């Protein structure tokens, strides 16, 4: 019996798929929910041996993590690329080593599409359009659709797919409304601290800000703090439109500070697990895979809160 037990145990561990996941960092609630989803799905019980690396929002750390995964000889690499450019060399190294790469969340711009198996994430441009449409509809309900409105934008990490898509979708859509003007767009790096800092500088520079568009909830929380410190009522004096729709954003909408948040779904784990198994079985998978999402506001935040997982 002892020999059989040992044989079974080693059989089981041989079957585990070793996955190297190069995560961006821990910059936001969204990111933490994404990490949790991946860690709780890519478990030994589910047949995976996960090597997790947090790159602390630095591309050089992510590149190093991918290189380390290659030298460790992992079965598959999952990469959430911080920005879109600069990946050709390291992805070529993975390809030469015969290690498939799945991209999650953000995209890469590479000359050769065969450098990755597939990408899974959100339609960021669509999210930007949704935010703009929510805003113009809301202004109509407030009777402000003919009034001149000034917008400041807190952008995410410049050159990241989330920033590029949300900026394009939003800017292209509001161009159709002649009463809306963007005063300035600046990055808050997707963090609460930087969001607050940039909002403070906007408040010093501009007397008449009507709307803040913040490309994630954590920067919105920073902006809300800055507005309150400046004696303004966020959600009332200044409209705030956000992205992600994490739990804390629902609480902020219920409090009336945040007006709306466009959902961005971070729960990639189960889909990634399925893709890994398919790729390892030699099955072909769709190159681009979008995750479904919605938009929430002060009108429906309370009803939706009990359903939120992140
Ligand atoms: O919106 C933000 C995070 O790439 C979708 O990154 C992701 C974004 C998300 O830091 O909160």
PDB file of C-alpha atoms and ligand atoms in Angstrom:
ATOM      1  CA  UNK A   1       0.000   0.000   0.000  1.00  0.00           C
ATOM      2  CA  UNK A   2       2.843   2.405   0.801  1.00  0.00           C
ATOM      3  CA  UNK A   3       4.244   2.178  -2.728  1.00  0.00           C
ATOM      4  CA  UNK A   4       0.822   2.746  -4.276  1.00  0.00           C
ATOM      5  CA  UNK A   5       0.241   5.826  -2.058  1.00  0.00           C
ATOM      6  CA  UNK A   6       3.576   7.349  -3.029  1.00  0.00           C
ATOM      7  CA  UNK A   7       2.936   6.650  -6.697  1.00  0.00           C
ATOM      8  CA  UNK A   8      -0.468   8.347  -6.485  1.00  0.00           C
ATOM      9  CA  UNK A   9       0.936  11.369  -4.688  1.00  0.00           C
ATOM     10  CA  UNK A  10       3.677  11.917  -7.234  1.00  0.00           C
ATOM     11  CA  UNK A  11       1.213  11.334 -10.069  1.00  0.00           C
ATOM     12  CA  UNK A  12      -0.999  14.066  -8.681  1.00  0.00           C
ATOM     13  CA  UNK A  13       1.813  16.605  -8.298  1.00  0.00           C
ATOM     14  CA  UNK A  14       3.145  15.820 -11.777  1.00  0.00           C
ATOM     15  CA  UNK A  15      -0.243  16.689 -13.198  1.00  0.00           C
ATOM     16  CA  UNK A  16      -0.314  20.189 -11.649  1.00  0.00           C
ATOM     17  CA  UNK A  17       0.044  22.959 -14.218  1.00  0.00           C
ATOM     18  CA  UNK A  18       2.654  25.473 -13.088  1.00  0.00           C
ATOM     19  CA  UNK A  19       1.465  29.000 -13.827  1.00  0.00           C
ATOM     20  CA  UNK A  20       3.579  32.123 -13.439  1.00  0.00           C
ATOM     21  CA  UNK A  21       1.335  35.180 -12.969  1.00  0.00           C
ATOM     22  CA  UNK A  22       3.008  38.584 -13.386  1.00  0.00           C
ATOM     23  CA  UNK A  23       0.525  40.939 -11.732  1.00  0.00           C
ATOM     24  CA  UNK A  24       0.824  44.751 -12.029  1.00  0.00           C
ATOM     25  CA  UNK A  25       0.676  45.669  -8.361  1.00  0.00           C
ATOM     26  CA  UNK A  26      -1.787  46.390  -5.560  1.00  0.00           C
ATOM     27  CA  UNK A  27      -2.683  49.934  -6.601  1.00  0.00           C
ATOM     28  CA  UNK A  28      -6.465  49.687  -6.276  1.00  0.00           C
ATOM     29  CA  UNK A  29      -9.412  47.734  -4.862  1.00  0.00           C
ATOM     30  CA  UNK A  30     -10.010  46.439  -8.395  1.00  0.00           C
ATOM     31  CA  UNK A  31      -6.470  45.078  -8.582  1.00  0.00           C
ATOM     32  CA  UNK A  32      -6.757  43.384  -5.192  1.00  0.00           C
ATOM     33  CA  UNK A  33     -10.045  41.755  -6.230  1.00  0.00           C
ATOM     34  CA  UNK A  34      -8.357  40.568  -9.424  1.00  0.00           C
ATOM     35  CA  UNK A  35      -5.448  39.053  -7.467  1.00  0.00           C
ATOM     36  CA  UNK A  36      -7.831  37.330  -5.054  1.00  0.00           C
ATOM     37  CA  UNK A  37      -9.868  35.914  -7.930  1.00  0.00           C
ATOM     38  CA  UNK A  38      -6.737  34.487  -9.581  1.00  0.00           C
ATOM     39  CA  UNK A  39      -5.237  33.115  -6.355  1.00  0.00           C
ATOM     40  CA  UNK A  40      -8.481  31.497  -5.245  1.00  0.00           C
ATOM     41  CA  UNK A  41      -9.026  29.807  -8.611  1.00  0.00           C
ATOM     42  CA  UNK A  42      -5.505  28.732  -9.589  1.00  0.00           C
ATOM     43  CA  UNK A  43      -5.177  26.413  -6.583  1.00  0.00           C
ATOM     44  CA  UNK A  44      -3.648  22.954  -6.133  1.00  0.00           C
ATOM     45  CA  UNK A  45      -7.169  21.538  -5.677  1.00  0.00           C
ATOM     46  CA  UNK A  46      -8.026  22.836  -9.137  1.00  0.00           C
ATOM     47  CA  UNK A  47      -4.836  21.386 -10.634  1.00  0.00           C
ATOM     48  CA  UNK A  48      -2.544  24.424 -10.602  1.00  0.00           C
ATOM     49  CA  UNK A  49       0.716  25.380  -8.989  1.00  0.00           C
ATOM     50  CA  UNK A  50       0.631  29.200  -8.982  1.00  0.00           C
ATOM     51  CA  UNK A  51       3.754  31.349  -8.772  1.00  0.00           C
ATOM     52  CA  UNK A  52       2.521  34.889  -8.094  1.00  0.00           C
ATOM     53  CA  UNK A  53       4.601  38.021  -8.611  1.00  0.00           C
ATOM     54  CA  UNK A  54       3.501  41.570  -7.698  1.00  0.00           C
ATOM     55  CA  UNK A  55       5.473  44.056  -9.840  1.00  0.00           C
ATOM     56  CA  UNK A  56       4.610  47.110  -7.713  1.00  0.00           C
ATOM     57  CA  UNK A  57       3.434  49.106 -10.733  1.00  0.00           C
ATOM     58  CA  UNK A  58       6.830  48.870 -12.483  1.00  0.00           C
ATOM     59  CA  UNK A  59       7.231  47.402 -15.970  1.00  0.00           C
ATOM     60  CA  UNK A  60      10.876  46.485 -15.313  1.00  0.00           C
ATOM     61  CA  UNK A  61       9.738  44.272 -12.414  1.00  0.00           C
ATOM     62  CA  UNK A  62       7.150  42.614 -14.620  1.00  0.00           C
ATOM     63  CA  UNK A  63       9.717  41.910 -17.333  1.00  0.00           C
ATOM     64  CA  UNK A  64      12.031  40.409 -14.712  1.00  0.00           C
ATOM     65  CA  UNK A  65       9.185  38.265 -13.367  1.00  0.00           C
ATOM     66  CA  UNK A  66       8.472  36.888 -16.849  1.00  0.00           C
ATOM     67  CA  UNK A  67      12.190  36.162 -17.347  1.00  0.00           C
ATOM     68  CA  UNK A  68      12.267  34.330 -14.013  1.00  0.00           C
ATOM     69  CA  UNK A  69       9.192  32.281 -15.001  1.00  0.00           C
ATOM     70  CA  UNK A  70      10.968  31.310 -18.223  1.00  0.00           C
ATOM     71  CA  UNK A  71      14.110  30.178 -16.419  1.00  0.00           C
ATOM     72  CA  UNK A  72      12.012  28.260 -13.886  1.00  0.00           C
ATOM     73  CA  UNK A  73      10.401  26.478 -16.829  1.00  0.00           C
ATOM     74  CA  UNK A  74       6.759  27.170 -15.911  1.00  0.00           C
ATOM     75  CA  UNK A  75       4.057  25.568 -18.076  1.00  0.00           C
ATOM     76  CA  UNK A  76       2.277  28.814 -18.855  1.00  0.00           C
ATOM     77  CA  UNK A  77       2.658  32.532 -18.168  1.00  0.00           C
ATOM     78  CA  UNK A  78      -0.184  34.894 -17.320  1.00  0.00           C
ATOM     79  CA  UNK A  79       0.699  38.558 -17.749  1.00  0.00           C
ATOM     80  CA  UNK A  80      -1.318  41.664 -16.842  1.00  0.00           C
ATOM     81  CA  UNK A  81       0.845  44.184 -18.730  1.00  0.00           C
ATOM     82  CA  UNK A  82       1.052  47.572 -17.017  1.00  0.00           C
ATOM     83  CA  UNK A  83       1.369  49.539 -20.271  1.00  0.00           C
ATOM     84  CA  UNK A  84       0.988  48.439 -23.876  1.00  0.00           C
ATOM     85  CA  UNK A  85       4.475  48.909 -25.288  1.00  0.00           C
ATOM     86  CA  UNK A  86       7.876  47.362 -24.583  1.00  0.00           C
ATOM     87  CA  UNK A  87       6.944  43.668 -24.521  1.00  0.00           C
ATOM     88  CA  UNK A  88       8.362  42.300 -27.787  1.00  0.00           C
ATOM     89  CA  UNK A  89      11.716  41.085 -26.432  1.00  0.00           C
ATOM     90  CA  UNK A  90      10.527  39.241 -23.357  1.00  0.00           C
ATOM     91  CA  UNK A  91       7.529  37.729 -25.170  1.00  0.00           C
ATOM     92  CA  UNK A  92       9.915  36.504 -27.869  1.00  0.00           C
ATOM     93  CA  UNK A  93      11.970  34.839 -25.125  1.00  0.00           C
ATOM     94  CA  UNK A  94       8.845  33.066 -23.844  1.00  0.00           C
ATOM     95  CA  UNK A  95       7.958  31.981 -27.362  1.00  0.00           C
ATOM     96  CA  UNK A  96      11.467  30.584 -27.980  1.00  0.00           C
ATOM     97  CA  UNK A  97      11.172  28.656 -24.717  1.00  0.00           C
ATOM     98  CA  UNK A  98       7.844  27.242 -25.932  1.00  0.00           C
ATOM     99  CA  UNK A  99       5.877  28.752 -23.043  1.00  0.00           C
ATOM    100  CA  UNK A 100       2.405  30.051 -23.971  1.00  0.00           C
ATOM    101  CA  UNK A 101       1.392  33.475 -22.633  1.00  0.00           C
ATOM    102  CA  UNK A 102      -2.141  34.552 -21.704  1.00  0.00           C
ATOM    103  CA  UNK A 103      -2.675  38.297 -21.348  1.00  0.00           C
ATOM    104  CA  UNK A 104      -5.215  39.453 -18.796  1.00  0.00           C
ATOM    105  CA  UNK A 105      -6.799  42.837 -18.071  1.00  0.00           C
ATOM    106  CA  UNK A 106      -4.615  45.112 -20.221  1.00  0.00           C
ATOM    107  CA  UNK A 107      -3.304  44.611 -23.755  1.00  0.00           C
ATOM    108  CA  UNK A 108       0.107  44.750 -25.434  1.00  0.00           C
ATOM    109  CA  UNK A 109       1.120  46.374 -28.724  1.00  0.00           C
ATOM    110  CA  UNK A 110       3.459  43.927 -30.427  1.00  0.00           C
ATOM    111  CA  UNK A 111       4.509  43.469 -34.044  1.00  0.00           C
ATOM    112  CA  UNK A 112       3.772  39.727 -33.938  1.00  0.00           C
ATOM    113  CA  UNK A 113       0.369  38.645 -32.572  1.00  0.00           C
ATOM    114  CA  UNK A 114       1.595  35.062 -32.206  1.00  0.00           C
ATOM    115  CA  UNK A 115       3.634  36.229 -29.193  1.00  0.00           C
ATOM    116  CA  UNK A 116       0.566  35.579 -27.009  1.00  0.00           C
ATOM    117  CA  UNK A 117      -2.175  32.963 -27.080  1.00  0.00           C
ATOM    118  CA  UNK A 118      -5.092  35.199 -26.156  1.00  0.00           C
ATOM    119  CA  UNK A 119      -6.238  38.193 -24.144  1.00  0.00           C
ATOM    120  CA  UNK A 120      -9.031  38.377 -21.562  1.00  0.00           C
ATOM    121  CA  UNK A 121     -10.364  41.630 -20.175  1.00  0.00           C
ATOM    122  CA  UNK A 122     -12.773  44.532 -20.415  1.00  0.00           C
ATOM    123  CA  UNK A 123     -13.866  46.686 -23.317  1.00  0.00           C
ATOM    124  CA  UNK A 124     -12.355  49.903 -21.954  1.00  0.00           C
ATOM    125  CA  UNK A 125     -13.412  52.103 -24.846  1.00  0.00           C
ATOM    126  CA  UNK A 126     -16.986  50.937 -24.370  1.00  0.00           C
ATOM    127  CA  UNK A 127     -16.676  51.782 -20.657  1.00  0.00           C
ATOM    128  CA  UNK A 128     -15.616  55.328 -21.636  1.00  0.00           C
ATOM    129  CA  UNK A 129     -18.626  55.666 -23.933  1.00  0.00           C
ATOM    130  CA  UNK A 130     -20.927  54.352 -21.167  1.00  0.00           C
ATOM    131  CA  UNK A 131     -19.540  56.939 -18.713  1.00  0.00           C
ATOM    132  CA  UNK A 132     -20.108  59.788 -21.201  1.00  0.00           C
ATOM    133  CA  UNK A 133     -23.648  58.608 -21.989  1.00  0.00           C
ATOM    134  CA  UNK A 134     -24.471  58.288 -18.301  1.00  0.00           C
ATOM    135  CA  UNK A 135     -23.213  61.840 -17.772  1.00  0.00           C
ATOM    136  CA  UNK A 136     -25.160  63.444 -20.619  1.00  0.00           C
ATOM    137  CA  UNK A 137     -28.349  61.608 -19.560  1.00  0.00           C
ATOM    138  CA  UNK A 138     -27.847  62.714 -15.961  1.00  0.00           C
ATOM    139  CA  UNK A 139     -27.307  66.355 -16.974  1.00  0.00           C
ATOM    140  CA  UNK A 140     -30.592  66.168 -18.885  1.00  0.00           C
ATOM    141  CA  UNK A 141     -32.457  64.940 -15.793  1.00  0.00           C
ATOM    142  CA  UNK A 142     -30.914  67.851 -13.864  1.00  0.00           C
ATOM    143  CA  UNK A 143     -31.949  70.341 -16.558  1.00  0.00           C
ATOM    144  CA  UNK A 144     -28.281  71.140 -17.151  1.00  0.00           C
ATOM    145  CA  UNK A 145     -27.899  69.784 -20.660  1.00  0.00           C
ATOM    146  CA  UNK A 146     -27.860  73.264 -22.179  1.00  0.00           C
ATOM    147  CA  UNK A 147     -25.677  74.811 -19.446  1.00  0.00           C
ATOM    148  CA  UNK A 148     -21.935  75.115 -19.929  1.00  0.00           C
ATOM    149  CA  UNK A 149     -20.201  72.417 -17.855  1.00  0.00           C
ATOM    150  CA  UNK A 150     -16.473  72.144 -17.099  1.00  0.00           C
ATOM    151  CA  UNK A 151     -14.873  68.739 -16.700  1.00  0.00           C
ATOM    152  CA  UNK A 152     -11.537  67.708 -15.206  1.00  0.00           C
ATOM    153  CA  UNK A 153     -10.266  64.175 -15.785  1.00  0.00           C
ATOM    154  CA  UNK A 154      -8.143  61.986 -13.544  1.00  0.00           C
ATOM    155  CA  UNK A 155      -6.553  59.468 -15.875  1.00  0.00           C
ATOM    156  CA  UNK A 156      -5.070  56.122 -15.004  1.00  0.00           C
ATOM    157  CA  UNK A 157      -1.528  54.997 -15.797  1.00  0.00           C
ATOM    158  CA  UNK A 158      -0.700  56.678 -19.105  1.00  0.00           C
ATOM    159  CA  UNK A 159      -0.305  54.166 -21.923  1.00  0.00           C
ATOM    160  CA  UNK A 160      -2.240  51.420 -20.130  1.00  0.00           C
ATOM    161  CA  UNK A 161      -5.139  49.921 -22.068  1.00  0.00           C
ATOM    162  CA  UNK A 162      -7.579  50.958 -19.338  1.00  0.00           C
ATOM    163  CA  UNK A 163      -6.472  54.608 -19.603  1.00  0.00           C
ATOM    164  CA  UNK A 164      -6.245  54.678 -23.411  1.00  0.00           C
ATOM    165  CA  UNK A 165      -9.677  53.093 -23.931  1.00  0.00           C
ATOM    166  CA  UNK A 166     -11.546  55.039 -21.258  1.00  0.00           C
ATOM    167  CA  UNK A 167     -10.040  58.337 -22.453  1.00  0.00           C
ATOM    168  CA  UNK A 168     -10.895  57.677 -26.090  1.00  0.00           C
ATOM    169  CA  UNK A 169     -14.424  56.399 -25.458  1.00  0.00           C
ATOM    170  CA  UNK A 170     -15.271  59.299 -23.150  1.00  0.00           C
ATOM    171  CA  UNK A 171     -13.626  62.117 -25.140  1.00  0.00           C
ATOM    172  CA  UNK A 172     -15.039  60.997 -28.505  1.00  0.00           C
ATOM    173  CA  UNK A 173     -18.552  60.779 -27.082  1.00  0.00           C
ATOM    174  CA  UNK A 174     -18.709  64.089 -25.221  1.00  0.00           C
ATOM    175  CA  UNK A 175     -17.401  65.948 -28.284  1.00  0.00           C
ATOM    176  CA  UNK A 176     -20.987  65.687 -29.522  1.00  0.00           C
ATOM    177  CA  UNK A 177     -22.226  67.820 -26.582  1.00  0.00           C
ATOM    178  CA  UNK A 178     -21.233  71.428 -27.222  1.00  0.00           C
ATOM    179  CA  UNK A 179     -21.965  72.464 -23.608  1.00  0.00           C
ATOM    180  CA  UNK A 180     -19.223  70.156 -22.235  1.00  0.00           C
ATOM    181  CA  UNK A 181     -15.606  71.262 -22.027  1.00  0.00           C
ATOM    182  CA  UNK A 182     -12.643  69.275 -20.734  1.00  0.00           C
ATOM    183  CA  UNK A 183     -10.433  71.728 -18.830  1.00  0.00           C
ATOM    184  CA  UNK A 184      -7.596  69.279 -18.250  1.00  0.00           C
ATOM    185  CA  UNK A 185      -6.648  65.591 -18.174  1.00  0.00           C
ATOM    186  CA  UNK A 186      -3.861  64.397 -15.880  1.00  0.00           C
ATOM    187  CA  UNK A 187      -2.805  61.052 -14.515  1.00  0.00           C
ATOM    188  CA  UNK A 188      -3.486  60.018 -10.929  1.00  0.00           C
ATOM    189  CA  UNK A 189      -1.760  56.647 -11.538  1.00  0.00           C
ATOM    190  CA  UNK A 190      -4.916  54.735 -10.474  1.00  0.00           C
ATOM    191  CA  UNK A 191      -4.141  55.397  -6.779  1.00  0.00           C
ATOM    192  CA  UNK A 192      -6.180  57.213  -4.140  1.00  0.00           C
ATOM    193  CA  UNK A 193      -3.193  59.280  -2.930  1.00  0.00           C
ATOM    194  CA  UNK A 194      -2.278  60.551  -6.395  1.00  0.00           C
ATOM    195  CA  UNK A 195      -5.947  61.102  -7.262  1.00  0.00           C
ATOM    196  CA  UNK A 196      -6.290  63.360  -4.241  1.00  0.00           C
ATOM    197  CA  UNK A 197      -3.082  65.235  -5.051  1.00  0.00           C
ATOM    198  CA  UNK A 198      -4.084  65.933  -8.659  1.00  0.00           C
ATOM    199  CA  UNK A 199      -7.594  66.977  -7.592  1.00  0.00           C
ATOM    200  CA  UNK A 200      -6.086  69.417  -5.079  1.00  0.00           C
ATOM    201  CA  UNK A 201      -4.029  70.984  -7.856  1.00  0.00           C
ATOM    202  CA  UNK A 202      -7.086  71.214 -10.149  1.00  0.00           C
ATOM    203  CA  UNK A 203      -9.018  72.966  -7.375  1.00  0.00           C
ATOM    204  CA  UNK A 204      -6.231  75.530  -6.998  1.00  0.00           C
ATOM    205  CA  UNK A 205      -6.053  76.115 -10.728  1.00  0.00           C
ATOM    206  CA  UNK A 206      -9.753  76.184 -11.726  1.00  0.00           C
ATOM    207  CA  UNK A 207     -12.548  78.045  -9.960  1.00  0.00           C
ATOM    208  CA  UNK A 208     -15.425  76.486 -11.875  1.00  0.00           C
ATOM    209  CA  UNK A 209     -15.161  72.699 -11.977  1.00  0.00           C
ATOM    210  CA  UNK A 210     -18.595  71.097 -12.477  1.00  0.00           C
ATOM    211  CA  UNK A 211     -17.663  67.497 -13.192  1.00  0.00           C
ATOM    212  CA  UNK A 212     -14.820  65.115 -12.284  1.00  0.00           C
ATOM    213  CA  UNK A 213     -14.303  62.053 -14.436  1.00  0.00           C
ATOM    214  CA  UNK A 214     -11.994  59.695 -12.618  1.00  0.00           C
ATOM    215  CA  UNK A 215     -10.757  56.576 -14.381  1.00  0.00           C
ATOM    216  CA  UNK A 216     -10.999  54.383 -11.279  1.00  0.00           C
ATOM    217  CA  UNK A 217     -12.821  54.383  -7.961  1.00  0.00           C
ATOM    218  CA  UNK A 218      -9.731  54.746  -5.789  1.00  0.00           C
ATOM    219  CA  UNK A 219      -8.793  58.027  -7.497  1.00  0.00           C
ATOM    220  CA  UNK A 220     -12.428  59.106  -7.029  1.00  0.00           C
ATOM    221  CA  UNK A 221     -12.116  58.519  -3.275  1.00  0.00           C
ATOM    222  CA  UNK A 222      -9.022  60.763  -3.273  1.00  0.00           C
ATOM    223  CA  UNK A 223     -10.878  63.404  -5.306  1.00  0.00           C
ATOM    224  CA  UNK A 224     -13.830  63.271  -2.894  1.00  0.00           C
ATOM    225  CA  UNK A 225     -11.470  63.930   0.037  1.00  0.00           C
ATOM    226  CA  UNK A 226      -9.885  66.855  -1.829  1.00  0.00           C
ATOM    227  CA  UNK A 227     -13.304  68.350  -2.655  1.00  0.00           C
ATOM    228  CA  UNK A 228     -14.495  68.034   0.940  1.00  0.00           C
ATOM    229  CA  UNK A 229     -11.278  69.633   2.220  1.00  0.00           C
ATOM    230  CA  UNK A 230     -11.912  72.540  -0.180  1.00  0.00           C
ATOM    231  CA  UNK A 231     -15.397  73.003   1.291  1.00  0.00           C
ATOM    232  CA  UNK A 232     -17.259  71.548  -1.705  1.00  0.00           C
ATOM    233  CA  UNK A 233     -19.988  68.919  -1.671  1.00  0.00           C
ATOM    234  CA  UNK A 234     -18.971  66.021  -3.906  1.00  0.00           C
ATOM    235  CA  UNK A 235     -21.936  64.449  -5.685  1.00  0.00           C
ATOM    236  CA  UNK A 236     -23.856  67.756  -5.443  1.00  0.00           C
ATOM    237  CA  UNK A 237     -21.681  70.831  -6.196  1.00  0.00           C
ATOM    238  CA  UNK A 238     -19.436  68.669  -8.332  1.00  0.00           C
ATOM    239  CA  UNK A 239     -20.620  65.562 -10.222  1.00  0.00           C
ATOM    240  CA  UNK A 240     -18.248  62.589 -10.023  1.00  0.00           C
ATOM    241  CA  UNK A 241     -18.247  59.830 -12.612  1.00  0.00           C
ATOM    242  CA  UNK A 242     -16.025  56.853 -11.919  1.00  0.00           C
ATOM    243  CA  UNK A 243     -14.977  53.417 -13.170  1.00  0.00           C
ATOM    244  CA  UNK A 244     -14.633  49.927 -11.600  1.00  0.00           C
ATOM    245  CA  UNK A 245     -17.728  49.813  -9.324  1.00  0.00           C
ATOM    246  CA  UNK A 246     -15.960  48.190  -6.354  1.00  0.00           C
ATOM    247  CA  UNK A 247     -17.835  47.756  -3.075  1.00  0.00           C
ATOM    248  CA  UNK A 248     -16.475  50.982  -1.540  1.00  0.00           C
ATOM    249  CA  UNK A 249     -17.822  52.869  -4.559  1.00  0.00           C
ATOM    250  CA  UNK A 250     -21.308  51.515  -3.822  1.00  0.00           C
ATOM    251  CA  UNK A 251     -21.004  52.807  -0.251  1.00  0.00           C
ATOM    252  CA  UNK A 252     -19.867  56.171  -1.595  1.00  0.00           C
ATOM    253  CA  UNK A 253     -22.853  56.289  -3.995  1.00  0.00           C
ATOM    254  CA  UNK A 254     -25.210  55.406  -1.137  1.00  0.00           C
ATOM    255  CA  UNK A 255     -23.676  58.305   0.850  1.00  0.00           C
ATOM    256  CA  UNK A 256     -24.272  60.528  -2.187  1.00  0.00           C
ATOM    257  CA  UNK A 257     -20.602  61.486  -2.677  1.00  0.00           C
ATOM    258  CA  UNK A 258     -20.043  59.542  -5.865  1.00  0.00           C
ATOM    259  CA  UNK A 259     -22.647  59.865  -8.626  1.00  0.00           C
ATOM    260  CA  UNK A 260     -21.929  56.867 -10.832  1.00  0.00           C
ATOM    261  CA  UNK A 261     -19.431  54.115 -11.513  1.00  0.00           C
ATOM    262  CA  UNK A 262     -19.070  52.126 -14.712  1.00  0.00           C
ATOM    263  CA  UNK A 263     -18.468  48.496 -13.855  1.00  0.00           C
ATOM    264  CA  UNK A 264     -15.174  46.830 -14.674  1.00  0.00           C
ATOM    265  CA  UNK A 265     -15.194  43.148 -13.807  1.00  0.00           C
ATOM    266  CA  UNK A 266     -11.967  41.938 -12.100  1.00  0.00           C
ATOM    267  CA  UNK A 267     -13.100  38.339 -11.538  1.00  0.00           C
ATOM    268  CA  UNK A 268     -10.853  36.793 -14.185  1.00  0.00           C
ATOM    269  CA  UNK A 269      -9.792  33.673 -12.267  1.00  0.00           C
ATOM    270  CA  UNK A 270     -12.360  31.102 -13.454  1.00  0.00           C
ATOM    271  CA  UNK A 271     -12.093  32.121 -17.119  1.00  0.00           C
ATOM    272  CA  UNK A 272      -8.268  32.119 -16.968  1.00  0.00           C
ATOM    273  CA  UNK A 273      -8.295  28.622 -15.429  1.00  0.00           C
ATOM    274  CA  UNK A 274     -10.509  27.407 -18.268  1.00  0.00           C
ATOM    275  CA  UNK A 275      -8.273  29.025 -20.908  1.00  0.00           C
ATOM    276  CA  UNK A 276      -5.117  27.508 -19.404  1.00  0.00           C
ATOM    277  CA  UNK A 277      -6.616  24.023 -19.498  1.00  0.00           C
ATOM    278  CA  UNK A 278      -7.749  24.462 -23.101  1.00  0.00           C
ATOM    279  CA  UNK A 279      -4.379  25.771 -24.231  1.00  0.00           C
ATOM    280  CA  UNK A 280      -2.563  22.943 -22.432  1.00  0.00           C
ATOM    281  CA  UNK A 281      -4.884  20.462 -24.198  1.00  0.00           C
ATOM    282  CA  UNK A 282      -3.896  21.931 -27.531  1.00  0.00           C
ATOM    283  CA  UNK A 283      -7.353  23.409 -28.167  1.00  0.00           C
ATOM    284  CA  UNK A 284      -7.660  26.712 -30.012  1.00  0.00           C
ATOM    285  CA  UNK A 285      -9.147  29.621 -28.089  1.00  0.00           C
ATOM    286  CA  UNK A 286     -10.546  32.981 -29.246  1.00  0.00           C
ATOM    287  CA  UNK A 287      -7.769  35.557 -29.393  1.00  0.00           C
ATOM    288  CA  UNK A 288      -9.859  38.284 -27.708  1.00  0.00           C
ATOM    289  CA  UNK A 289     -12.272  37.593 -24.858  1.00  0.00           C
ATOM    290  CA  UNK A 290     -14.389  40.330 -23.287  1.00  0.00           C
ATOM    291  CA  UNK A 291     -15.953  40.120 -19.857  1.00  0.00           C
ATOM    292  CA  UNK A 292     -19.536  41.492 -19.359  1.00  0.00           C
ATOM    293  CA  UNK A 293     -20.173  44.661 -17.379  1.00  0.00           C
ATOM    294  CA  UNK A 294     -22.772  47.264 -16.418  1.00  0.00           C
ATOM    295  CA  UNK A 295     -23.143  50.783 -14.930  1.00  0.00           C
ATOM    296  CA  UNK A 296     -24.365  51.718 -11.433  1.00  0.00           C
ATOM    297  CA  UNK A 297     -25.437  55.026  -9.894  1.00  0.00           C
ATOM    298  CA  UNK A 298     -27.001  56.516  -6.768  1.00  0.00           C
ATOM    299  CA  UNK A 299     -30.362  55.221  -8.083  1.00  0.00           C
ATOM    300  CA  UNK A 300     -29.528  51.511  -7.919  1.00  0.00           C
ATOM    301  CA  UNK A 301     -26.447  51.299  -5.640  1.00  0.00           C
ATOM    302  CA  UNK A 302     -28.340  50.211  -2.546  1.00  0.00           C
ATOM    303  CA  UNK A 303     -30.208  47.414  -4.336  1.00  0.00           C
ATOM    304  CA  UNK A 304     -27.024  46.058  -5.931  1.00  0.00           C
ATOM    305  CA  UNK A 305     -24.713  46.280  -2.881  1.00  0.00           C
ATOM    306  CA  UNK A 306     -25.629  42.830  -1.428  1.00  0.00           C
ATOM    307  CA  UNK A 307     -24.641  41.200  -4.739  1.00  0.00           C
ATOM    308  CA  UNK A 308     -21.143  42.686  -4.877  1.00  0.00           C
ATOM    309  CA  UNK A 309     -18.276  40.239  -4.457  1.00  0.00           C
ATOM    310  CA  UNK A 310     -15.487  42.831  -4.552  1.00  0.00           C
TER     311      UNK A 310
HETATM  312  O1  LIG B   1      -9.679  50.119 -13.485  1.00  0.00           O
HETATM  313  C1  LIG B   1      -7.900  50.151 -11.933  1.00  0.00           C
HETATM  314  C2  LIG B   1      -6.682  49.334 -11.832  1.00  0.00           C
HETATM  315  O2  LIG B   1      -6.594  47.790 -15.681  1.00  0.00           O
HETATM  316  C3  LIG B   1      -8.923  47.616 -15.415  1.00  0.00           C
HETATM  317  O3  LIG B   1      -6.371  49.016 -13.177  1.00  0.00           O
HETATM  318  C4  LIG B   1      -7.625  47.822 -14.757  1.00  0.00           C
HETATM  319  C5  LIG B   1      -7.537  49.095 -13.960  1.00  0.00           C
HETATM  320  C6  LIG B   1      -8.643  49.377 -12.966  1.00  0.00           C
HETATM  321  O4  LIG B   1      -5.694  49.885 -11.120  1.00  0.00           O
HETATM  322  O5  LIG B   1      -8.564  50.279 -10.726  1.00  0.00           O
END
